[in-house]
Short mmCIF file of C-alpha atoms and ligand atoms in Angstrom, two decimals:
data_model
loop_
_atom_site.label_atom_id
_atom_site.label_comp_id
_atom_site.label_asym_id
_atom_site.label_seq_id
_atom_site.Cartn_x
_atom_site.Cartn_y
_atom_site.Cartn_z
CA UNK A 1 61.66 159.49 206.36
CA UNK A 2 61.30 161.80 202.93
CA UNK A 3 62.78 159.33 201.32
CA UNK A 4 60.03 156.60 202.14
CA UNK A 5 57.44 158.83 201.85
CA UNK A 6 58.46 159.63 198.10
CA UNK A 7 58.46 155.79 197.90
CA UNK A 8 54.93 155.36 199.02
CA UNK A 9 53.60 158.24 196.85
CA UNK A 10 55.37 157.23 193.88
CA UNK A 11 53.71 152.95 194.44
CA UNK A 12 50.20 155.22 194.98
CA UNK A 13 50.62 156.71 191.32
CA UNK A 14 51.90 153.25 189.92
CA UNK A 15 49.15 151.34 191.58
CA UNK A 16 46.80 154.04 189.87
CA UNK A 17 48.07 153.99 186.49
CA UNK A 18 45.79 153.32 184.17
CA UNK A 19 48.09 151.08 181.89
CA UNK A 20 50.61 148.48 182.92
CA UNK A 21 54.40 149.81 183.46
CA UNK A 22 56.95 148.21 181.04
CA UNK A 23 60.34 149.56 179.58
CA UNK A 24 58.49 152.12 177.25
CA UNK A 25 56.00 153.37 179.71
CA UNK A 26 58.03 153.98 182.18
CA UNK A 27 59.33 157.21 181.13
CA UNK A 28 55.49 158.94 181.36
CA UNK A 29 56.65 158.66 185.10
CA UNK A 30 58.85 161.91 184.68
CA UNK A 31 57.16 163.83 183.15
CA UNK A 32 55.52 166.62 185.06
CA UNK A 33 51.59 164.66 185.03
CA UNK A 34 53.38 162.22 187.61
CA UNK A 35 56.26 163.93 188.73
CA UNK A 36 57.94 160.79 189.86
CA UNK A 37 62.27 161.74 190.09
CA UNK A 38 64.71 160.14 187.75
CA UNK A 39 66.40 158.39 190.44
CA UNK A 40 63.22 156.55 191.53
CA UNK A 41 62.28 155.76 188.39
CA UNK A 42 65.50 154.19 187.63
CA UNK A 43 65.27 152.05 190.33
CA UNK A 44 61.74 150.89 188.74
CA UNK A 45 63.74 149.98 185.81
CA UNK A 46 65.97 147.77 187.42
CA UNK A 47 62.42 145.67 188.76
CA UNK A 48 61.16 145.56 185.30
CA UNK A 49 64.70 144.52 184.25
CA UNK A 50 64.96 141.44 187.13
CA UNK A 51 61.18 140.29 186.70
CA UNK A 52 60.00 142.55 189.81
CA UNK A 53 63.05 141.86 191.78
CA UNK A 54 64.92 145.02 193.30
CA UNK A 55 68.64 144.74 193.44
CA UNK A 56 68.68 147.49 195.65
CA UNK A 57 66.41 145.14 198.00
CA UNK A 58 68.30 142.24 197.93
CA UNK A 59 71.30 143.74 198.97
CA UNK A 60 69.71 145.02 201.57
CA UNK A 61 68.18 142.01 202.83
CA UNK A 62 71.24 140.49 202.96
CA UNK A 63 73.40 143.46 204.08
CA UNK A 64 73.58 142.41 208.35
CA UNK A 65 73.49 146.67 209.07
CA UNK A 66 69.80 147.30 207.50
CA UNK A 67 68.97 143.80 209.23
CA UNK A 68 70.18 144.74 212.74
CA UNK A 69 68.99 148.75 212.33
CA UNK A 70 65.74 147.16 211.50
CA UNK A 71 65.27 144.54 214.66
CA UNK A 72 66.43 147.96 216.87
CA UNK A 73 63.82 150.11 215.17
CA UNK A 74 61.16 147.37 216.44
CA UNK A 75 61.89 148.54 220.39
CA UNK A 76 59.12 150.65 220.83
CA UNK A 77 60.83 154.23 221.62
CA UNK A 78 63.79 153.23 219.23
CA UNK A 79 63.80 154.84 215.93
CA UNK A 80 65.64 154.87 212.84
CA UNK A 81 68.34 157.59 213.92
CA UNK A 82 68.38 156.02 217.27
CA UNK A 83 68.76 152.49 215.86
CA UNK A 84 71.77 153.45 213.48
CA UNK A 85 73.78 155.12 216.02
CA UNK A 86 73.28 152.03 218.83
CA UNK A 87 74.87 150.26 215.84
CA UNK A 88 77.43 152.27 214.65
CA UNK A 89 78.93 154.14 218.25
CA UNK A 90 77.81 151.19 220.53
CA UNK A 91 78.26 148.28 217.98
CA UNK A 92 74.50 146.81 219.21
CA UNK A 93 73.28 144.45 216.68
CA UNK A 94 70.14 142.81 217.64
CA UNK A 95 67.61 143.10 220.50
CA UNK A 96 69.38 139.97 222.62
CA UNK A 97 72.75 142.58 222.10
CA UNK A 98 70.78 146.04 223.48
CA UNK A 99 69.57 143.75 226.55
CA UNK A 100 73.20 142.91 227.50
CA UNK A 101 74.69 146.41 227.05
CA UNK A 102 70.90 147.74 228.78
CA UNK A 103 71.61 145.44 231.37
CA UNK A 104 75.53 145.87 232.05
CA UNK A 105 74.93 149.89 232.06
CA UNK A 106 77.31 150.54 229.03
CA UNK A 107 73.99 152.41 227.24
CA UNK A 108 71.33 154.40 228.64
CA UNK A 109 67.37 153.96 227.57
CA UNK A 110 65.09 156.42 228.37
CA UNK A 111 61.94 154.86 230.51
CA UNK A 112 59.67 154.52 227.10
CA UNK A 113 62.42 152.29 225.47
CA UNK A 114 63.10 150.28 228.58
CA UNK A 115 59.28 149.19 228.87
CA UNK A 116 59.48 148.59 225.02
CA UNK A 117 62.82 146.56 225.74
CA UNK A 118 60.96 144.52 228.75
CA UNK A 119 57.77 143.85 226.39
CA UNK A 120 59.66 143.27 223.36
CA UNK A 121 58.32 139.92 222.05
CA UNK A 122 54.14 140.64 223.10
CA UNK A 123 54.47 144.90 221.50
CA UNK A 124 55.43 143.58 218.41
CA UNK A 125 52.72 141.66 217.80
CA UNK A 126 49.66 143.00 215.81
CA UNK A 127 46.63 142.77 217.82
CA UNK A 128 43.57 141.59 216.25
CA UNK A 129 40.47 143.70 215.23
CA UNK A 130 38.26 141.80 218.27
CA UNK A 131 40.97 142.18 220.49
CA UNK A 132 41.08 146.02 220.06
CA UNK A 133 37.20 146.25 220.46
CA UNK A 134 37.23 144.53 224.10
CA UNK A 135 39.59 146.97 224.68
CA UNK A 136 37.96 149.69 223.67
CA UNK A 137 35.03 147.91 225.66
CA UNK A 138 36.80 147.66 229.06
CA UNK A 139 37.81 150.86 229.18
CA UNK A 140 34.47 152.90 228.03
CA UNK A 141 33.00 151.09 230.66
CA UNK A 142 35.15 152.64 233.38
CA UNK A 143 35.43 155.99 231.63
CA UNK A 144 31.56 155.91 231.95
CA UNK A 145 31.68 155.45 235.83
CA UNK A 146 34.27 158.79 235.80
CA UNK A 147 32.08 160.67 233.49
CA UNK A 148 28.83 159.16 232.28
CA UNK A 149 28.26 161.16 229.09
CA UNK A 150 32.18 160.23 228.01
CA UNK A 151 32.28 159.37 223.96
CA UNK A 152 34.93 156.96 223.83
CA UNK A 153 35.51 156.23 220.26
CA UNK A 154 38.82 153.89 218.60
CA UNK A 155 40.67 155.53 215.93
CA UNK A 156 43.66 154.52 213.87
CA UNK A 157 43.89 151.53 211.93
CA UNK A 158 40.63 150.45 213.91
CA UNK A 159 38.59 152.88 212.41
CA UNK A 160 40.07 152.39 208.74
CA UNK A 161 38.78 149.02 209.12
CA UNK A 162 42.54 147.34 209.55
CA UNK A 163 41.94 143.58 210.34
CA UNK A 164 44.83 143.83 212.84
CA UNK A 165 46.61 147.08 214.65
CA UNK A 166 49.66 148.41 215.37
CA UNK A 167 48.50 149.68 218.89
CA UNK A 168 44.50 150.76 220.47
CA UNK A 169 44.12 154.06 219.95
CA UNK A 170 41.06 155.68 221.83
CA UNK A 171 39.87 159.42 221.85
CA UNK A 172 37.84 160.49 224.76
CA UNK A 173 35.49 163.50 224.59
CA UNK A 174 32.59 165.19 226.51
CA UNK A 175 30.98 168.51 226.98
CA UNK A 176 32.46 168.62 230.82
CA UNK A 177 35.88 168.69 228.81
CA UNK A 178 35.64 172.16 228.15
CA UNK A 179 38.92 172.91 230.47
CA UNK A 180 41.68 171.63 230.07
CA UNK A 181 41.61 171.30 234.15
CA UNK A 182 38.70 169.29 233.37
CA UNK A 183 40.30 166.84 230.73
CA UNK A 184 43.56 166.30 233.03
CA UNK A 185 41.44 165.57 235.71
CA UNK A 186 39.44 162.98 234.17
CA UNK A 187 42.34 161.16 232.58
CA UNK A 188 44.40 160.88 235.48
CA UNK A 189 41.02 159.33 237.06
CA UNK A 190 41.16 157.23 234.21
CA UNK A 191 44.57 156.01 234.22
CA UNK A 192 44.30 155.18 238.25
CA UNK A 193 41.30 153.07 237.82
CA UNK A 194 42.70 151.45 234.60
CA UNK A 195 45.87 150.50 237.01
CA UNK A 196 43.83 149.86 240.10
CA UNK A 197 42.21 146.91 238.18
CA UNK A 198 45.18 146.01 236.78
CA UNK A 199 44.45 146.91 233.17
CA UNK A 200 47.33 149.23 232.74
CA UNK A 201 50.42 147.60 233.49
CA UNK A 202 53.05 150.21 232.50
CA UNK A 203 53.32 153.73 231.74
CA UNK A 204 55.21 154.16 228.68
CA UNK A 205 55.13 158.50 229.59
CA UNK A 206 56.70 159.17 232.58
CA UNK A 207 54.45 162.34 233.26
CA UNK A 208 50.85 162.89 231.55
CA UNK A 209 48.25 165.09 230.92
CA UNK A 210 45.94 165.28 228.09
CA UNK A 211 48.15 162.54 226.43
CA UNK A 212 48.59 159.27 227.70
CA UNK A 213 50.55 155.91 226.60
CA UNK A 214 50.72 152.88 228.09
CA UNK A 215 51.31 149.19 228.23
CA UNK A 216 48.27 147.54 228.97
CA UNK A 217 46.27 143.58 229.45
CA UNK A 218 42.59 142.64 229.86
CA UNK A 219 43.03 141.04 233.32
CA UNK A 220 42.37 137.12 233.05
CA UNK A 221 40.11 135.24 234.99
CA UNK A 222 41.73 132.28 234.04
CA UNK A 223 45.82 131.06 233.58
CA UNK A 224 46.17 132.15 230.05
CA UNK A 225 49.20 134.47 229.60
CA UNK A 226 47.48 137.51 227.50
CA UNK A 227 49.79 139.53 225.30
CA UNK A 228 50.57 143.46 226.41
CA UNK A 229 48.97 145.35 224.28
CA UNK A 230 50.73 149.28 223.35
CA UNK A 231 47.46 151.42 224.16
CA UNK A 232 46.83 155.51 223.73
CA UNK A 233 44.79 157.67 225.15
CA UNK A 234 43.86 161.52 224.52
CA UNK A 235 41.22 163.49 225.57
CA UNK A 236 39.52 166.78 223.82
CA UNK A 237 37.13 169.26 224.32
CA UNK A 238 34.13 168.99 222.24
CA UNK A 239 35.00 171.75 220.01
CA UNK A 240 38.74 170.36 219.42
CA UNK A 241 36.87 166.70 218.90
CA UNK A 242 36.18 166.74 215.20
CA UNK A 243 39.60 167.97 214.27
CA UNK A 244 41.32 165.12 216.48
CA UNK A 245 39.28 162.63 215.32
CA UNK A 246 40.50 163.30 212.01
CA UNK A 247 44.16 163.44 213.07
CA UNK A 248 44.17 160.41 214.88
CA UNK A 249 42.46 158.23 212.29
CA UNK A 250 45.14 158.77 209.82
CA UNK A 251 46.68 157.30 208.14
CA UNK A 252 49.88 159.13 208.51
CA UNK A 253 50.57 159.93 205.19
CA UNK A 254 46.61 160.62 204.47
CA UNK A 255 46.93 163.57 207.38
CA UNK A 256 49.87 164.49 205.64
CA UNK A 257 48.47 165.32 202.18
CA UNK A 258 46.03 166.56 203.58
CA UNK A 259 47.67 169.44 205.83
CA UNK A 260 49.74 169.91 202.69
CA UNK A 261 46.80 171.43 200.67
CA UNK A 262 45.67 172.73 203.40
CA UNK A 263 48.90 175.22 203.68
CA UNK A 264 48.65 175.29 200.30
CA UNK A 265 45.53 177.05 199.72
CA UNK A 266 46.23 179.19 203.10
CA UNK A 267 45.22 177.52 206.16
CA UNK A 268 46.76 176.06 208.90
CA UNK A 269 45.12 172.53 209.50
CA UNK A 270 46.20 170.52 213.27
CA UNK A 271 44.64 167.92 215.75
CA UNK A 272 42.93 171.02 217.41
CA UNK A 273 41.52 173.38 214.51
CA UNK A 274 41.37 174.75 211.60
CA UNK A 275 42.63 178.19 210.78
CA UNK A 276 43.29 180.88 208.23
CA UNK A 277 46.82 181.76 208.46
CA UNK A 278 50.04 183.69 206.41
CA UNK A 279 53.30 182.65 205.90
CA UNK A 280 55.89 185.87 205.25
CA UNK A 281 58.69 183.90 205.18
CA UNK A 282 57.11 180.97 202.89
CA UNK A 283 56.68 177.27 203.59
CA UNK A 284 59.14 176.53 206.44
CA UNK A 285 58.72 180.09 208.37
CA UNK A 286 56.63 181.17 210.47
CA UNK A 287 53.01 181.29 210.48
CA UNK A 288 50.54 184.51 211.25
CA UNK A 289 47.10 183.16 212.08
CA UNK A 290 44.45 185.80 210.31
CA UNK A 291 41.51 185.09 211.03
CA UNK A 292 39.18 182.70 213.77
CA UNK A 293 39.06 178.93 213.48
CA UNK A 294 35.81 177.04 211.44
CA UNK A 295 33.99 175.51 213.86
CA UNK A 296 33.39 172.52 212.76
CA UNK A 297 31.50 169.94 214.35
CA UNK A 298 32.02 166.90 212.13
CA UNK A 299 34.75 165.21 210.07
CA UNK A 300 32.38 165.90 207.10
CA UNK A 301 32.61 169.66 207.80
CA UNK A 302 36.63 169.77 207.87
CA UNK A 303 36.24 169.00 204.55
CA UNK A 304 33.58 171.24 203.54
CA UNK A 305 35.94 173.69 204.65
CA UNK A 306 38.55 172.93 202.64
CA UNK A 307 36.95 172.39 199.89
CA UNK A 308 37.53 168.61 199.39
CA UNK A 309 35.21 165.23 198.95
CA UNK A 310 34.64 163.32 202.15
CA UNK A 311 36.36 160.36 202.54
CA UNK A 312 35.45 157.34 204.77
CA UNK A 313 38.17 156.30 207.09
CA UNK A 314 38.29 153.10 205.27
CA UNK A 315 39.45 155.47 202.12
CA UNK A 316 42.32 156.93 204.01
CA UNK A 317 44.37 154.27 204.45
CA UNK A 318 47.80 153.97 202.11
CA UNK A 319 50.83 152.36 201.83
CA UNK A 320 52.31 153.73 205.51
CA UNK A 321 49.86 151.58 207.47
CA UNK A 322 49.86 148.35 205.32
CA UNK A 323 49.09 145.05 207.06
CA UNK A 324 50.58 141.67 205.36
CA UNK A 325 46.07 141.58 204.61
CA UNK A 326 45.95 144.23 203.70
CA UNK A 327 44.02 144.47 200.18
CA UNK A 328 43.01 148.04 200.28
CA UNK A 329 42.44 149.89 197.18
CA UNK A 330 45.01 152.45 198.72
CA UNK A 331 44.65 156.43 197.62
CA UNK A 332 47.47 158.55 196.98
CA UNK A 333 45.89 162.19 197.52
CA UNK A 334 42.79 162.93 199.40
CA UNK A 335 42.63 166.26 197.46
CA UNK A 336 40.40 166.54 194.02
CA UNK A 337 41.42 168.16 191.63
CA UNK A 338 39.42 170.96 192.22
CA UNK A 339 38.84 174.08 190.14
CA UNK A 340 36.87 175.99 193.12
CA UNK A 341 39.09 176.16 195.49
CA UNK A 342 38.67 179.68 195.77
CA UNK A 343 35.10 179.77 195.82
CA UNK A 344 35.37 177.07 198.39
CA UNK A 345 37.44 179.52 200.74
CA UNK A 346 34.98 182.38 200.55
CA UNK A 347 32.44 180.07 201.59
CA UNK A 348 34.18 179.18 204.68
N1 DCT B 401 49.66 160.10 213.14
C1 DCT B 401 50.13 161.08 212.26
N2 DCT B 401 51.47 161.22 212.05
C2 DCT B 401 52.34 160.40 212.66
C3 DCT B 401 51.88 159.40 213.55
C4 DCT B 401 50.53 159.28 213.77
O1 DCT B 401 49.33 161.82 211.69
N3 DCT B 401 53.64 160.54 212.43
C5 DCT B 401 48.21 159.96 213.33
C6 DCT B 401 47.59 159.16 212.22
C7 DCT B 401 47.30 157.82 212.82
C8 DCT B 401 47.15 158.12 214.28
O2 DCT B 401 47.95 159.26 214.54
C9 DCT B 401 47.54 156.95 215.16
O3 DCT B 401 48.92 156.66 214.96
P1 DCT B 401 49.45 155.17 214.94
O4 DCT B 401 48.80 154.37 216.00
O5 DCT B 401 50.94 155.26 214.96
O6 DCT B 401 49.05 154.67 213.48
P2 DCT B 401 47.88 153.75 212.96
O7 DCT B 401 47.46 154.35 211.68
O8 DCT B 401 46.85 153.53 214.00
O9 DCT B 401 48.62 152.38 212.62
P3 DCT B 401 48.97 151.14 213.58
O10 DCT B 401 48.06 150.03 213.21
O11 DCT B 401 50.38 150.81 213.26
O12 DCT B 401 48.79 151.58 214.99
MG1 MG B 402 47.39 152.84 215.92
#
């Protein structure tokens, strides 16, 4: 996982270079303005020296392991760790192989990676950008007959704009949501009328609260087989709202870089808040909160707070989230290089 992430940051930096990477440039990418390690950069070497080829890729391509610890890692529920040790103690190679020993009893899936098993072929699929918004239609419609002043809003890829999705991710909010008695109650309202009308066809989570994922379909009038479609939903108070709006648009690595200077400049930044905190025992220890949350109201203000220039969720996608369209002009950091970032905690 570090490994790929170093990989993504250090095509951000290349993609951002302002002059083109040959044999003689290439060593700029150690030095300390880039940062970029030696063992990376040799491997950068070895494209330039095969006309953008990667050995290292090739092989891998061709080597049957990465191929079959790939094809496992597409299960929803299955992932990399998972995948390599179904290959290596149970000698699965390929979705058709995991069905037989599934099926015989010789290996034991947990509920979330049977469903992902059953609905292989349709969960793999991206699902279009109109697709995802009649989704995100059917359901506000019955969230609104639960609770009329529900904001149902799609965040993810959706919301950065992504032509096609991974899965429909949709955020729920109101000011009844101020319990969490109150958000429980109205998603497991939710989740019984999505599966009364036969929207919701699986559960992926056995149990649920605040959190829920699920297989679902837009029921069809007609005989047209429509794909399953991986679908999440999560509920928040109003005062959580902003913060988990931000989390859940991503991308991944853009929440990443992004909680990174936030510890770095002394706060503690999550799905939920905000806060100032301490860390005695440095980066991995733990933390001391010291000080309330910022109450922020807005995405806009989250950044305020920190100190940082807003970014439309179209200008957090990067590398992690990538569709085969994708033509985004991808950023590496969220975080400016900014000389008042001091002044921009005191104003908190
Ligand atoms: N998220 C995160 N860290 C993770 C996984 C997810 O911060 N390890 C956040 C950012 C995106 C959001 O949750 C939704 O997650 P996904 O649906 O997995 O990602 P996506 O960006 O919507 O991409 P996809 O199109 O593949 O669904
Ligand atoms: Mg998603």
């Amino acid at each position: 996982q570090w490994r790929a992430m170093g990989y993504r940051r250090a095509a951000n930096i290349v993609k951002r270079m302002k002059m083109p990477l040959t044999a003689s440039t290439i060593d700029l990418l150690q030095t300390k303005a880039y940062g970029i390690g030696s063992k990376l950069v040799t491997r950068m070497k070895d494209m330039i020296d095969n006309g953008g080829q990667s050995t290292l890729l090739k092989e891998l391509k061709g080597d049957p392991k990465t191929a079959s610890i790939t094809e496992l890692g597409q299960v929803w529920g299955i992932g990399p760790s998972t995948a390599h040790s179904l290959f290596q103690k149970f000698d699965i190679k390929s979705v058709t192989d995991l069905r037989a020993a599934a099926h015989s009893g010789r290996i034991k899936l947990t509920h979330g990676q049977s469903i992902g098993l059953k609905h292989f072929d349709d969960l793999k699929e991206r699902v279009p950008r109109e697709e995802v918004a009649r989704i995100r239609d059917f359901v506000q419609l019955r969230a609104k007959e639960i609770c009329a002043g529900v904001d149902v809003i799609c965040t993810g890829s959706y919301r950065r704009g992504k032509n096609t999705c991974g899965d429909i991710d949709l955020l729920f909010c109101a000011h009844d949501f101020h319990t969490e008695r109150n958000q429980v109650y109205f998603m497991k309202q939710l989740v019984m009328e999505l599966k009364r009308c036969k929207f919701l066809v699986e559960d992926l989570t056995e149990t649920f609260e605040c959190s829920y994922m699920g297989v679902c379909k837009i029921p069809q009038q007609s005989n047209e087989r429509n794909i399953c479609r991986h679908i999440d939903l999560k509920v928040y108070s109003r005062r959580s709202y902003p913060f988990a709006l931000l989390y859940f648009t991503g991308s991944d690595y853009f929440n990443r870089s992004m909680r990174h200077y936030a510890n770095k400049i002394g706060w503690s930044l999550s799905d939920r808040d905000l806060v100032p905190v301490i860390r005695p025992e440095g980066k991995k220890g733990i933390k001391i909160k010291i000080g309330d949350g910022v109450p922020a109201v807005s995405e806009e203000e989250i950044f305020g707070a920190l100190g940082l220039q807003f970014r439309e969720p179209n200008e957090r996608n990067c590398y992690g989230s990538v569709d085969e369209d994708d033509d985004d002009d991808d950023i590496d950091n969220p975080i400016p290089e900014s000389p008042n970032i001091s002044s921009a905690m005191h104003d908190v």
